[in-house]
């Protein structure tokens, strides 16, 4: 396999040759001693896979070279190198499209790590065929799949927020597409031409999360070999997306709260305060109100990020969208696999519609991909579906009436409800028993989101017995409901502005 080509542009011979020596074993390295020569190398030779560019040169500034380099080769990952202690030029470079930056003098391991990372990201981008301009097109509303009433309400709320910098909290189960909505908010907003930075709080070790968000100074902790800007600075003028914010440690929550309140940050180990200008979008699959009660999430932070909540319905609550999603994923994966687009039999579609989809849209996406990879048939039948889907029982969804029921029976009795005898001193025990059973079953279905097997386990009875009691008591099988999120009526006029 041919080595990746790396272009090094630096007017000083010592760092230029040091980089060539460090990288020559792994990459084909081309060096240039000025910005003009670097741009000529980009125009005249074979395409490069990465570029290391000095920030300060006599003929052109690094930012000028960066801007022109990305016009010549738009997808080129450019890593800026600087000896300047001020972080502003690095932030400006990131806004112009730089992939990363390094401080002089160089750390060998850091150089190799950064280049390997940007080359891997570029490889993934090539595989998916998505450039930044294509990303902007991808996240337009018309390209988000789903036309159910539940999703239309989501779209309506997001459209109201497009040119509004209010902080947004996206709520929903895992796999419902929370990051997709966050990206749609950004790429359809006035900040669309500035960075969208996503931080997955659950994927970063707690001891590193603070540094990832706020940056750090050289020597701030073991391994902090150079100053590094954090994601708040990298997202300047754009959107910072904090995914799974419910996983954030309490100590980091305190610093995030201060950043939101004061609209400024301080790097780890630093004394200087830095003003920030970002639009904050957070997401979680947890019930943050419950986390507040348990003491694992700060109440004051919850109210700060819960300015405009957007509830994303589970796939069980938007089953009308399943056929459209199936067609979308089938077409996409058929194109990627260079095969014709297969059709699904009515029986297969019925099974897909009846499956509870605990992993939501993401699980459906993976299921369709698997089917197209292992099946060459032009028609997909029930036998071609994954075993767990083909053999699942139909799972209804609770109705809106069920969702708004009174609390569970034990809690209601604790609240002081009394048993009423009639004027003759009689009590219809069978009727009372039926009423208690009805309320208990409805509450169990609500808690288990309409999954009858789980509701039966919660009631300590068999699923067959649950079905019998539901038929006896006239409880209908829960159906997909048009659940209206509480956030639809949030008045945007009174909301606080962006973090500027």
Short mmCIF file of C-alpha atoms in Angstrom, two decimals:
data_model
loop_
_atom_site.label_atom_id
_atom_site.label_comp_id
_atom_site.label_asym_id
_atom_site.label_seq_id
_atom_site.Cartn_x
_atom_site.Cartn_y
_atom_site.Cartn_z
CA UNK A 1 0.00 0.00 0.00
CA UNK A 2 1.35 3.45 -0.93
CA UNK A 3 2.33 5.73 1.92
CA UNK A 4 0.15 8.72 2.72
CA UNK A 5 1.62 11.99 1.40
CA UNK A 6 2.25 14.75 3.92
CA UNK A 7 3.19 18.31 2.97
CA UNK A 8 5.27 20.28 5.52
CA UNK A 9 5.42 24.06 5.05
CA UNK A 10 7.74 26.01 7.40
CA UNK A 11 10.21 28.82 6.70
CA UNK A 12 12.60 27.62 9.45
CA UNK A 13 14.87 24.78 8.46
CA UNK A 14 15.22 23.17 11.89
CA UNK A 15 11.53 22.40 12.56
CA UNK A 16 10.99 21.57 8.88
CA UNK A 17 13.74 18.96 8.89
CA UNK A 18 12.70 17.68 12.32
CA UNK A 19 9.22 16.97 10.99
CA UNK A 20 10.61 15.28 7.91
CA UNK A 21 12.82 13.04 10.08
CA UNK A 22 9.96 12.21 12.49
CA UNK A 23 7.51 11.31 9.72
CA UNK A 24 9.64 9.81 6.94
CA UNK A 25 9.32 6.19 8.15
CA UNK A 26 5.53 6.26 7.97
CA UNK A 27 4.71 8.80 5.29
CA UNK A 28 5.96 10.27 2.04
CA UNK A 29 7.05 13.73 3.20
CA UNK A 30 7.40 16.79 0.95
CA UNK A 31 8.84 19.98 2.50
CA UNK A 32 8.54 23.61 1.41
CA UNK A 33 10.23 26.68 2.92
CA UNK A 34 7.46 29.24 2.34
CA UNK A 35 3.74 29.55 1.81
CA UNK A 36 4.07 30.33 -1.91
CA UNK A 37 6.06 27.13 -2.50
CA UNK A 38 3.56 25.12 -0.46
CA UNK A 39 0.63 26.34 -2.56
CA UNK A 40 2.57 25.58 -5.74
CA UNK A 41 3.18 22.02 -4.51
CA UNK A 42 -0.56 21.62 -3.93
CA UNK A 43 -1.39 22.89 -7.43
CA UNK A 44 1.28 21.07 -9.41
CA UNK A 45 1.77 17.64 -7.87
CA UNK A 46 -0.31 14.68 -6.77
CA UNK A 47 -2.91 15.34 -4.06
CA UNK A 48 -1.66 15.31 -0.48
CA UNK A 49 -3.30 13.42 2.40
CA UNK A 50 -2.36 15.96 5.10
CA UNK A 51 -0.55 19.25 5.51
CA UNK A 52 1.54 20.62 8.40
CA UNK A 53 1.56 24.40 8.12
CA UNK A 54 3.52 26.99 10.10
CA UNK A 55 1.38 29.82 11.43
CA UNK A 56 3.95 32.62 10.91
CA UNK A 57 6.03 32.95 7.71
CA UNK A 58 7.60 35.99 6.02
CA UNK A 59 5.85 35.80 2.64
CA UNK A 60 2.33 34.81 3.76
CA UNK A 61 0.62 34.17 7.06
CA UNK A 62 -0.42 30.65 7.90
CA UNK A 63 -4.07 31.70 7.80
CA UNK A 64 -3.66 33.07 4.26
CA UNK A 65 -2.01 29.84 3.12
CA UNK A 66 -4.69 27.78 4.87
CA UNK A 67 -7.51 29.62 3.12
CA UNK A 68 -5.96 29.18 -0.33
CA UNK A 69 -4.89 25.58 0.33
CA UNK A 70 -8.49 24.60 1.09
CA UNK A 71 -9.61 26.24 -2.14
CA UNK A 72 -7.11 24.11 -4.08
CA UNK A 73 -7.84 20.88 -2.18
CA UNK A 74 -11.04 21.37 -0.14
CA UNK A 75 -10.90 18.09 1.79
CA UNK A 76 -7.23 18.44 2.79
CA UNK A 77 -6.66 18.07 6.58
CA UNK A 78 -4.42 20.98 7.60
CA UNK A 79 -2.61 20.95 10.95
CA UNK A 80 -1.36 24.35 12.04
CA UNK A 81 1.98 24.66 13.87
CA UNK A 82 2.60 27.69 16.07
CA UNK A 83 5.05 29.02 18.63
CA UNK A 84 2.62 31.82 19.55
CA UNK A 85 1.25 31.58 23.10
CA UNK A 86 -1.95 33.44 22.21
CA UNK A 87 -4.71 30.95 21.34
CA UNK A 88 -6.67 33.36 19.12
CA UNK A 89 -4.78 32.50 15.87
CA UNK A 90 -5.37 28.80 16.53
CA UNK A 91 -9.08 29.45 17.07
CA UNK A 92 -9.20 31.50 13.85
CA UNK A 93 -7.50 28.64 12.01
CA UNK A 94 -10.04 26.14 13.31
CA UNK A 95 -12.86 28.42 12.15
CA UNK A 96 -11.29 28.59 8.67
CA UNK A 97 -11.23 24.80 8.46
CA UNK A 98 -7.99 23.61 10.05
CA UNK A 99 -8.19 20.05 11.33
CA UNK A 100 -6.01 20.67 14.41
CA UNK A 101 -3.02 22.60 15.67
CA UNK A 102 0.32 21.86 17.38
CA UNK A 103 2.56 23.99 19.57
CA UNK A 104 6.28 24.45 19.01
CA UNK A 105 8.59 22.94 20.17
CA UNK A 106 7.06 19.72 18.90
CA UNK A 107 6.29 16.61 20.93
CA UNK A 108 7.03 13.58 18.73
CA UNK A 109 4.25 11.37 20.09
CA UNK A 110 1.70 14.16 19.80
CA UNK A 111 2.65 14.86 16.18
CA UNK A 112 2.27 11.22 15.21
CA UNK A 113 -1.00 10.88 17.10
CA UNK A 114 -2.55 13.98 15.53
CA UNK A 115 -1.54 13.01 11.97
CA UNK A 116 -2.83 9.45 12.42
CA UNK A 117 -6.12 10.81 13.73
CA UNK A 118 -6.72 13.32 10.93
CA UNK A 119 -5.78 10.74 8.28
CA UNK A 120 -8.22 8.26 9.80
CA UNK A 121 -10.97 10.89 9.85
CA UNK A 122 -10.23 11.75 6.21
CA UNK A 123 -10.39 8.07 5.28
CA UNK A 124 -13.79 7.75 6.94
CA UNK A 125 -14.97 10.90 5.17
CA UNK A 126 -13.87 9.46 1.83
CA UNK A 127 -15.66 6.18 2.55
CA UNK A 128 -18.88 7.97 3.36
CA UNK A 129 -18.36 10.51 0.57
CA UNK A 130 -19.36 13.41 2.79
CA UNK A 131 -17.62 16.80 2.63
CA UNK A 132 -18.61 19.74 4.81
CA UNK A 133 -20.78 21.25 2.09
CA UNK A 134 -22.51 17.91 1.68
CA UNK A 135 -23.01 17.72 5.45
CA UNK A 136 -24.88 21.01 5.33
CA UNK A 137 -27.14 19.55 2.65
CA UNK A 138 -27.55 16.28 4.55
CA UNK A 139 -28.96 17.95 7.65
CA UNK A 140 -31.60 20.04 5.93
CA UNK A 141 -35.05 19.28 7.26
CA UNK A 142 -36.30 17.74 4.06
CA UNK A 143 -33.59 15.08 4.39
CA UNK A 144 -34.66 13.95 7.86
CA UNK A 145 -36.89 10.92 7.49
CA UNK A 146 -40.27 10.84 9.20
CA UNK A 147 -43.62 12.45 8.51
CA UNK A 148 -45.68 11.23 11.46
CA UNK A 149 -47.59 13.73 13.58
CA UNK A 150 -45.08 13.26 16.41
CA UNK A 151 -42.14 14.16 14.16
CA UNK A 152 -43.98 17.06 12.54
CA UNK A 153 -44.27 18.62 15.99
CA UNK A 154 -40.53 18.19 16.45
CA UNK A 155 -39.85 19.85 13.09
CA UNK A 156 -42.16 22.74 13.94
CA UNK A 157 -40.33 23.41 17.19
CA UNK A 158 -36.89 23.11 15.59
CA UNK A 159 -37.88 25.56 12.85
CA UNK A 160 -38.79 28.08 15.53
CA UNK A 161 -35.31 27.66 16.98
CA UNK A 162 -33.31 27.92 13.75
CA UNK A 163 -32.43 31.59 14.09
CA UNK A 164 -32.74 31.67 17.86
CA UNK A 165 -29.69 31.08 20.05
CA UNK A 166 -31.57 29.66 23.04
CA UNK A 167 -30.01 26.69 24.81
CA UNK A 168 -31.73 23.44 23.80
CA UNK A 169 -32.06 20.12 25.64
CA UNK A 170 -32.86 17.19 23.35
CA UNK A 171 -34.55 14.32 25.21
CA UNK A 172 -35.15 10.80 24.01
CA UNK A 173 -34.17 7.18 24.23
CA UNK A 174 -30.91 5.88 22.82
CA UNK A 175 -31.07 5.62 19.05
CA UNK A 176 -33.86 8.15 18.47
CA UNK A 177 -31.58 10.57 16.59
CA UNK A 178 -30.76 13.25 19.15
CA UNK A 179 -27.49 14.22 17.46
CA UNK A 180 -29.28 14.35 14.10
CA UNK A 181 -31.64 17.00 15.51
CA UNK A 182 -28.72 18.90 17.06
CA UNK A 183 -26.95 18.99 13.70
CA UNK A 184 -30.16 20.07 11.96
CA UNK A 185 -30.45 22.93 14.46
CA UNK A 186 -26.90 24.03 13.63
CA UNK A 187 -26.82 23.57 9.85
CA UNK A 188 -30.15 25.38 9.42
CA UNK A 189 -29.20 28.28 11.71
CA UNK A 190 -27.34 31.56 11.28
CA UNK A 191 -24.30 29.75 12.74
CA UNK A 192 -24.20 27.17 9.93
CA UNK A 193 -20.88 28.36 8.51
CA UNK A 194 -19.12 28.09 11.86
CA UNK A 195 -18.02 24.90 13.66
CA UNK A 196 -20.33 22.21 14.99
CA UNK A 197 -18.41 20.48 17.78
CA UNK A 198 -19.84 17.32 19.37
CA UNK A 199 -18.61 16.10 22.74
CA UNK A 200 -19.82 12.68 23.91
CA UNK A 201 -19.63 13.05 27.66
CA UNK A 202 -20.07 9.33 28.32
CA UNK A 203 -17.16 8.37 26.04
CA UNK A 204 -14.53 10.58 27.67
CA UNK A 205 -12.95 9.56 30.99
CA UNK A 206 -14.21 11.83 33.77
CA UNK A 207 -10.69 13.02 34.61
CA UNK A 208 -10.19 14.21 31.00
CA UNK A 209 -13.60 15.72 30.31
CA UNK A 210 -12.83 19.08 31.90
CA UNK A 211 -9.69 19.46 29.79
CA UNK A 212 -11.61 18.41 26.66
CA UNK A 213 -14.23 21.10 27.25
CA UNK A 214 -12.15 23.98 28.54
CA UNK A 215 -8.62 23.19 27.32
CA UNK A 216 -5.47 23.18 29.42
CA UNK A 217 -2.18 24.98 29.87
CA UNK A 218 1.23 23.36 29.50
CA UNK A 219 2.13 21.54 32.70
CA UNK A 220 -1.40 21.69 34.12
CA UNK A 221 -1.25 17.95 34.81
CA UNK A 222 0.87 14.93 33.98
CA UNK A 223 0.91 14.55 30.21
CA UNK A 224 -0.06 18.18 29.50
CA UNK A 225 3.00 18.79 27.33
CA UNK A 226 1.53 21.71 25.38
CA UNK A 227 -1.20 24.29 25.72
CA UNK A 228 -4.42 23.04 24.13
CA UNK A 229 -7.66 24.84 23.39
CA UNK A 230 -10.87 23.15 24.48
CA UNK A 231 -14.10 22.51 22.65
CA UNK A 232 -15.71 25.72 23.88
CA UNK A 233 -12.98 27.72 22.13
CA UNK A 234 -12.95 25.46 19.07
CA UNK A 235 -16.73 25.99 18.67
CA UNK A 236 -16.45 29.80 18.74
CA UNK A 237 -19.24 31.29 16.65
CA UNK A 238 -20.85 27.88 16.16
CA UNK A 239 -22.60 25.18 18.15
CA UNK A 240 -21.31 23.00 20.99
CA UNK A 241 -23.25 19.76 21.34
CA UNK A 242 -22.91 17.98 24.69
CA UNK A 243 -24.26 14.48 24.16
CA UNK A 244 -25.25 12.33 27.17
CA UNK A 245 -24.82 15.28 29.52
CA UNK A 246 -26.43 13.19 32.25
CA UNK A 247 -23.14 11.26 32.46
CA UNK A 248 -21.11 14.37 33.31
CA UNK A 249 -19.37 14.26 36.72
CA UNK A 250 -20.67 16.67 39.37
CA UNK A 251 -17.35 18.56 39.53
CA UNK A 252 -17.42 19.23 35.78
CA UNK A 253 -21.10 20.20 36.02
CA UNK A 254 -20.10 23.02 38.38
CA UNK A 255 -17.56 24.39 35.89
CA UNK A 256 -20.04 24.07 33.01
CA UNK A 257 -22.63 25.98 35.03
CA UNK A 258 -20.15 28.78 35.59
CA UNK A 259 -19.28 28.87 31.89
CA UNK A 260 -22.95 29.23 30.98
CA UNK A 261 -23.65 31.86 33.63
CA UNK A 262 -20.53 33.99 33.10
CA UNK A 263 -20.13 33.27 29.37
CA UNK A 264 -16.45 32.73 29.91
CA UNK A 265 -14.11 29.83 30.64
CA UNK A 266 -10.71 29.24 32.15
CA UNK A 267 -8.37 26.55 30.88
CA UNK A 268 -7.24 23.87 33.31
CA UNK A 269 -4.16 25.21 35.05
CA UNK A 270 -4.71 28.71 33.65
CA UNK A 271 -5.46 32.09 35.22
CA UNK A 272 -6.79 33.92 32.16
CA UNK A 273 -10.54 34.07 31.57
CA UNK A 274 -11.68 33.64 27.96
CA UNK A 275 -14.97 34.99 26.62
CA UNK A 276 -17.03 32.42 24.70
CA UNK A 277 -19.63 32.72 21.97
CA UNK A 278 -21.33 29.39 21.31
CA UNK A 279 -24.83 28.04 21.01
CA UNK A 280 -25.23 25.18 23.48
CA UNK A 281 -27.26 22.09 22.62
CA UNK A 282 -27.37 19.23 25.14
CA UNK A 283 -28.86 15.75 24.91
CA UNK A 284 -29.61 12.89 27.27
CA UNK A 285 -31.52 9.63 27.45
CA UNK A 286 -31.84 10.00 31.20
CA UNK A 287 -34.61 11.57 33.26
CA UNK A 288 -32.65 14.54 34.56
CA UNK A 289 -35.37 15.49 37.02
CA UNK A 290 -34.92 12.10 38.67
CA UNK A 291 -31.13 12.55 38.56
CA UNK A 292 -31.58 15.88 40.35
CA UNK A 293 -33.61 14.18 43.08
CA UNK A 294 -30.92 11.50 43.43
CA UNK A 295 -28.23 14.17 43.71
CA UNK A 296 -26.29 13.06 40.63
CA UNK A 297 -27.18 16.14 38.56
CA UNK A 298 -27.15 19.76 39.68
CA UNK A 299 -30.58 21.34 39.86
CA UNK A 300 -29.29 24.79 38.89
CA UNK A 301 -27.53 23.34 35.83
CA UNK A 302 -30.68 21.46 34.83
CA UNK A 303 -32.67 24.69 34.73
CA UNK A 304 -29.89 26.38 32.77
CA UNK A 305 -29.83 23.79 29.98
CA UNK A 306 -33.57 23.04 29.98
CA UNK A 307 -34.49 26.36 28.36
CA UNK A 308 -36.17 24.75 25.36
CA UNK A 309 -36.65 20.96 25.65
CA UNK A 310 -37.26 18.92 22.51
CA UNK A 311 -38.68 15.45 23.12
CA UNK A 312 -37.83 12.90 20.42
CA UNK A 313 -40.42 10.12 20.33
CA UNK A 314 -39.29 6.50 20.35
CA UNK A 315 -39.85 4.47 17.20
CA UNK A 316 -42.67 2.68 19.04
CA UNK A 317 -44.46 6.04 19.25
CA UNK A 318 -44.02 6.82 15.55
CA UNK A 319 -44.71 3.52 13.85
CA UNK A 320 -46.24 5.34 10.90
CA UNK A 321 -42.68 6.29 9.95
CA UNK A 322 -41.34 2.72 9.82
CA UNK A 323 -42.16 2.03 6.11
CA UNK A 324 -40.55 5.33 5.12
CA UNK A 325 -37.48 4.62 7.22
CA UNK A 326 -37.19 1.10 5.81
CA UNK A 327 -37.26 2.48 2.26
CA UNK A 328 -34.72 5.17 3.13
CA UNK A 329 -32.19 2.77 4.68
CA UNK A 330 -32.75 0.15 1.99
CA UNK A 331 -32.00 2.65 -0.77
CA UNK A 332 -28.95 3.98 1.05
CA UNK A 333 -27.34 0.64 1.79
CA UNK A 334 -28.14 -0.74 -1.66
CA UNK A 335 -26.23 2.19 -3.14
CA UNK A 336 -23.29 1.64 -0.77
CA UNK A 337 -23.22 -2.08 -1.58
CA UNK A 338 -23.56 -1.40 -5.32
CA UNK A 339 -26.63 -3.59 -5.69
CA UNK A 340 -30.22 -3.14 -6.82
CA UNK A 341 -32.75 -1.91 -4.30
CA UNK A 342 -34.78 -4.90 -3.01
CA UNK A 343 -38.43 -4.80 -1.98
CA UNK A 344 -39.95 -6.15 1.23
CA UNK A 345 -42.90 -8.52 1.25
CA UNK A 346 -46.04 -7.45 3.16
CA UNK A 347 -45.29 -10.13 5.77
CA UNK A 348 -41.77 -8.79 6.32
CA UNK A 349 -43.03 -5.21 6.60
CA UNK A 350 -45.65 -6.32 9.12
CA UNK A 351 -42.97 -7.94 11.27
CA UNK A 352 -40.84 -4.80 11.09
CA UNK A 353 -43.86 -2.73 12.08
CA UNK A 354 -44.76 -4.98 15.03
CA UNK A 355 -41.25 -5.25 16.48
CA UNK A 356 -40.80 -3.02 19.59
CA UNK A 357 -37.43 -1.55 18.45
CA UNK A 358 -35.80 -1.02 21.86
CA UNK A 359 -32.81 0.46 20.00
CA UNK A 360 -35.11 2.75 18.02
CA UNK A 361 -34.11 4.15 14.60
CA UNK A 362 -30.48 3.13 15.06
CA UNK A 363 -31.50 -0.51 15.58
CA UNK A 364 -33.72 -0.38 12.49
CA UNK A 365 -30.85 1.08 10.47
CA UNK A 366 -28.49 -1.72 11.53
CA UNK A 367 -31.14 -4.37 10.88
CA UNK A 368 -31.68 -3.17 7.30
CA UNK A 369 -27.94 -3.00 6.69
CA UNK A 370 -27.52 -6.57 7.93
CA UNK A 371 -30.35 -7.85 5.73
CA UNK A 372 -28.87 -6.27 2.60
CA UNK A 373 -25.37 -7.54 3.39
CA UNK A 374 -26.37 -11.18 3.86
CA UNK A 375 -29.25 -11.39 1.36
CA UNK A 376 -28.86 -11.06 -2.40
CA UNK A 377 -32.55 -11.61 -3.16
CA UNK A 378 -34.51 -8.92 -4.96
CA UNK A 379 -37.36 -9.53 -2.51
CA UNK A 380 -36.88 -9.59 1.27
CA UNK A 381 -39.25 -11.94 3.05
CA UNK A 382 -39.92 -12.73 6.70
CA UNK A 383 -37.31 -15.52 6.62
CA UNK A 384 -34.61 -13.02 5.65
CA UNK A 385 -35.11 -10.84 8.73
CA UNK A 386 -32.95 -11.22 11.85
CA UNK A 387 -34.24 -13.96 14.16
CA UNK A 388 -35.11 -11.61 17.03
CA UNK A 389 -37.33 -9.53 14.72
CA UNK A 390 -38.94 -12.41 12.86
CA UNK A 391 -39.90 -14.14 16.12
CA UNK A 392 -40.94 -11.15 18.22
CA UNK A 393 -44.50 -10.74 19.44
CA UNK A 394 -46.44 -7.68 18.37
CA UNK A 395 -45.87 -4.92 20.91
CA UNK A 396 -48.50 -2.21 21.32
CA UNK A 397 -47.83 1.29 22.59
CA UNK A 398 -49.68 2.94 25.43
CA UNK A 399 -52.40 5.37 24.47
CA UNK A 400 -52.36 8.99 25.57
CA UNK A 401 -55.17 8.25 28.01
CA UNK A 402 -53.03 5.60 29.65
CA UNK A 403 -50.05 7.95 29.82
CA UNK A 404 -52.10 10.44 31.84
CA UNK A 405 -53.49 7.97 34.38
CA UNK A 406 -53.42 8.46 38.13
CA UNK A 407 -50.45 7.15 40.13
CA UNK A 408 -50.07 3.48 40.98
CA UNK A 409 -52.58 1.96 43.40
CA UNK A 410 -50.30 1.72 46.47
CA UNK A 411 -49.29 5.37 46.05
CA UNK A 412 -52.91 6.43 45.62
CA UNK A 413 -53.93 4.63 48.80
CA UNK A 414 -51.03 6.24 50.68
CA UNK A 415 -52.34 9.61 49.49
CA UNK A 416 -55.49 9.04 51.55
CA UNK A 417 -58.06 7.49 49.21
CA UNK A 418 -60.84 5.82 51.19
CA UNK A 419 -63.06 2.86 50.43
CA UNK A 420 -66.65 4.11 50.15
CA UNK A 421 -69.54 1.95 51.45
CA UNK A 422 -73.07 2.70 50.29
CA UNK A 423 -75.99 3.81 52.47
CA UNK A 424 -76.77 0.20 53.33
CA UNK A 425 -73.20 -0.41 54.45
CA UNK A 426 -72.40 -2.53 51.42
CA UNK A 427 -69.26 -2.56 49.29
CA UNK A 428 -69.11 -4.15 45.84
CA UNK A 429 -65.84 -6.05 46.35
CA UNK A 430 -65.73 -7.65 42.85
CA UNK A 431 -66.17 -4.23 41.29
CA UNK A 432 -63.53 -2.74 43.57
CA UNK A 433 -61.15 -5.60 42.76
CA UNK A 434 -61.71 -5.07 39.05
CA UNK A 435 -61.05 -1.36 39.47
CA UNK A 436 -57.80 -1.95 41.33
CA UNK A 437 -56.67 -4.52 38.77
CA UNK A 438 -57.54 -2.16 35.93
CA UNK A 439 -55.52 0.68 37.44
CA UNK A 440 -52.60 -1.63 38.24
CA UNK A 441 -52.51 -3.01 34.68
CA UNK A 442 -52.77 0.43 33.10
CA UNK A 443 -49.98 1.75 35.34
CA UNK A 444 -47.77 -1.25 34.53
CA UNK A 445 -48.34 -0.73 30.79
CA UNK A 446 -47.47 2.93 31.18
CA UNK A 447 -44.28 2.19 33.09
CA UNK A 448 -43.27 -0.47 30.57
CA UNK A 449 -44.14 1.70 27.55
CA UNK A 450 -46.72 -0.75 26.30
CA UNK A 451 -44.42 -3.79 26.33
CA UNK A 452 -46.86 -6.41 27.58
CA UNK A 453 -44.21 -9.00 28.45
CA UNK A 454 -42.48 -6.50 30.72
CA UNK A 455 -45.79 -5.33 32.20
CA UNK A 456 -46.69 -8.93 33.04
CA UNK A 457 -43.35 -9.39 34.80
CA UNK A 458 -43.90 -6.17 36.75
CA UNK A 459 -47.29 -7.50 37.90
CA UNK A 460 -45.83 -10.93 38.72
CA UNK A 461 -48.20 -12.73 36.35
CA UNK A 462 -47.80 -14.46 33.00
CA UNK A 463 -48.34 -12.66 29.74
CA UNK A 464 -51.25 -14.99 29.00
CA UNK A 465 -52.87 -14.02 32.31
CA UNK A 466 -52.32 -10.34 31.54
CA UNK A 467 -54.05 -10.73 28.19
CA UNK A 468 -56.94 -12.56 29.85
CA UNK A 469 -57.40 -9.82 32.45
CA UNK A 470 -57.21 -7.08 29.83
CA UNK A 471 -59.93 -8.78 27.80
CA UNK A 472 -62.04 -9.31 30.91
CA UNK A 473 -61.71 -5.70 32.07
CA UNK A 474 -62.13 -4.22 28.60
CA UNK A 475 -58.64 -2.71 28.49
CA UNK A 476 -57.70 -2.25 24.82
CA UNK A 477 -54.27 -3.21 23.60
CA UNK A 478 -52.32 0.06 23.65
CA UNK A 479 -51.89 1.62 20.26
CA UNK A 480 -49.44 4.14 18.86
CA UNK A 481 -50.38 7.51 20.26
CA UNK A 482 -49.86 11.03 18.92
CA UNK A 483 -48.12 12.14 22.07
CA UNK A 484 -47.75 15.92 22.24
CA UNK A 485 -44.53 17.01 23.96
CA UNK A 486 -44.85 19.61 26.70
CA UNK A 487 -42.27 21.83 25.06
CA UNK A 488 -44.45 22.93 22.14
CA UNK A 489 -45.84 25.97 23.98
CA UNK A 490 -42.52 27.27 25.34
CA UNK A 491 -42.43 31.05 24.67
CA UNK A 492 -39.16 31.79 22.92
CA UNK A 493 -39.38 35.56 23.39
CA UNK A 494 -38.49 35.42 27.08
CA UNK A 495 -35.62 32.96 26.79
CA UNK A 496 -32.03 34.00 27.55
CA UNK A 497 -29.72 34.65 24.65
CA UNK A 498 -26.68 32.75 23.44
CA UNK A 499 -23.52 32.15 25.41
CA UNK A 500 -21.58 35.11 24.05
#
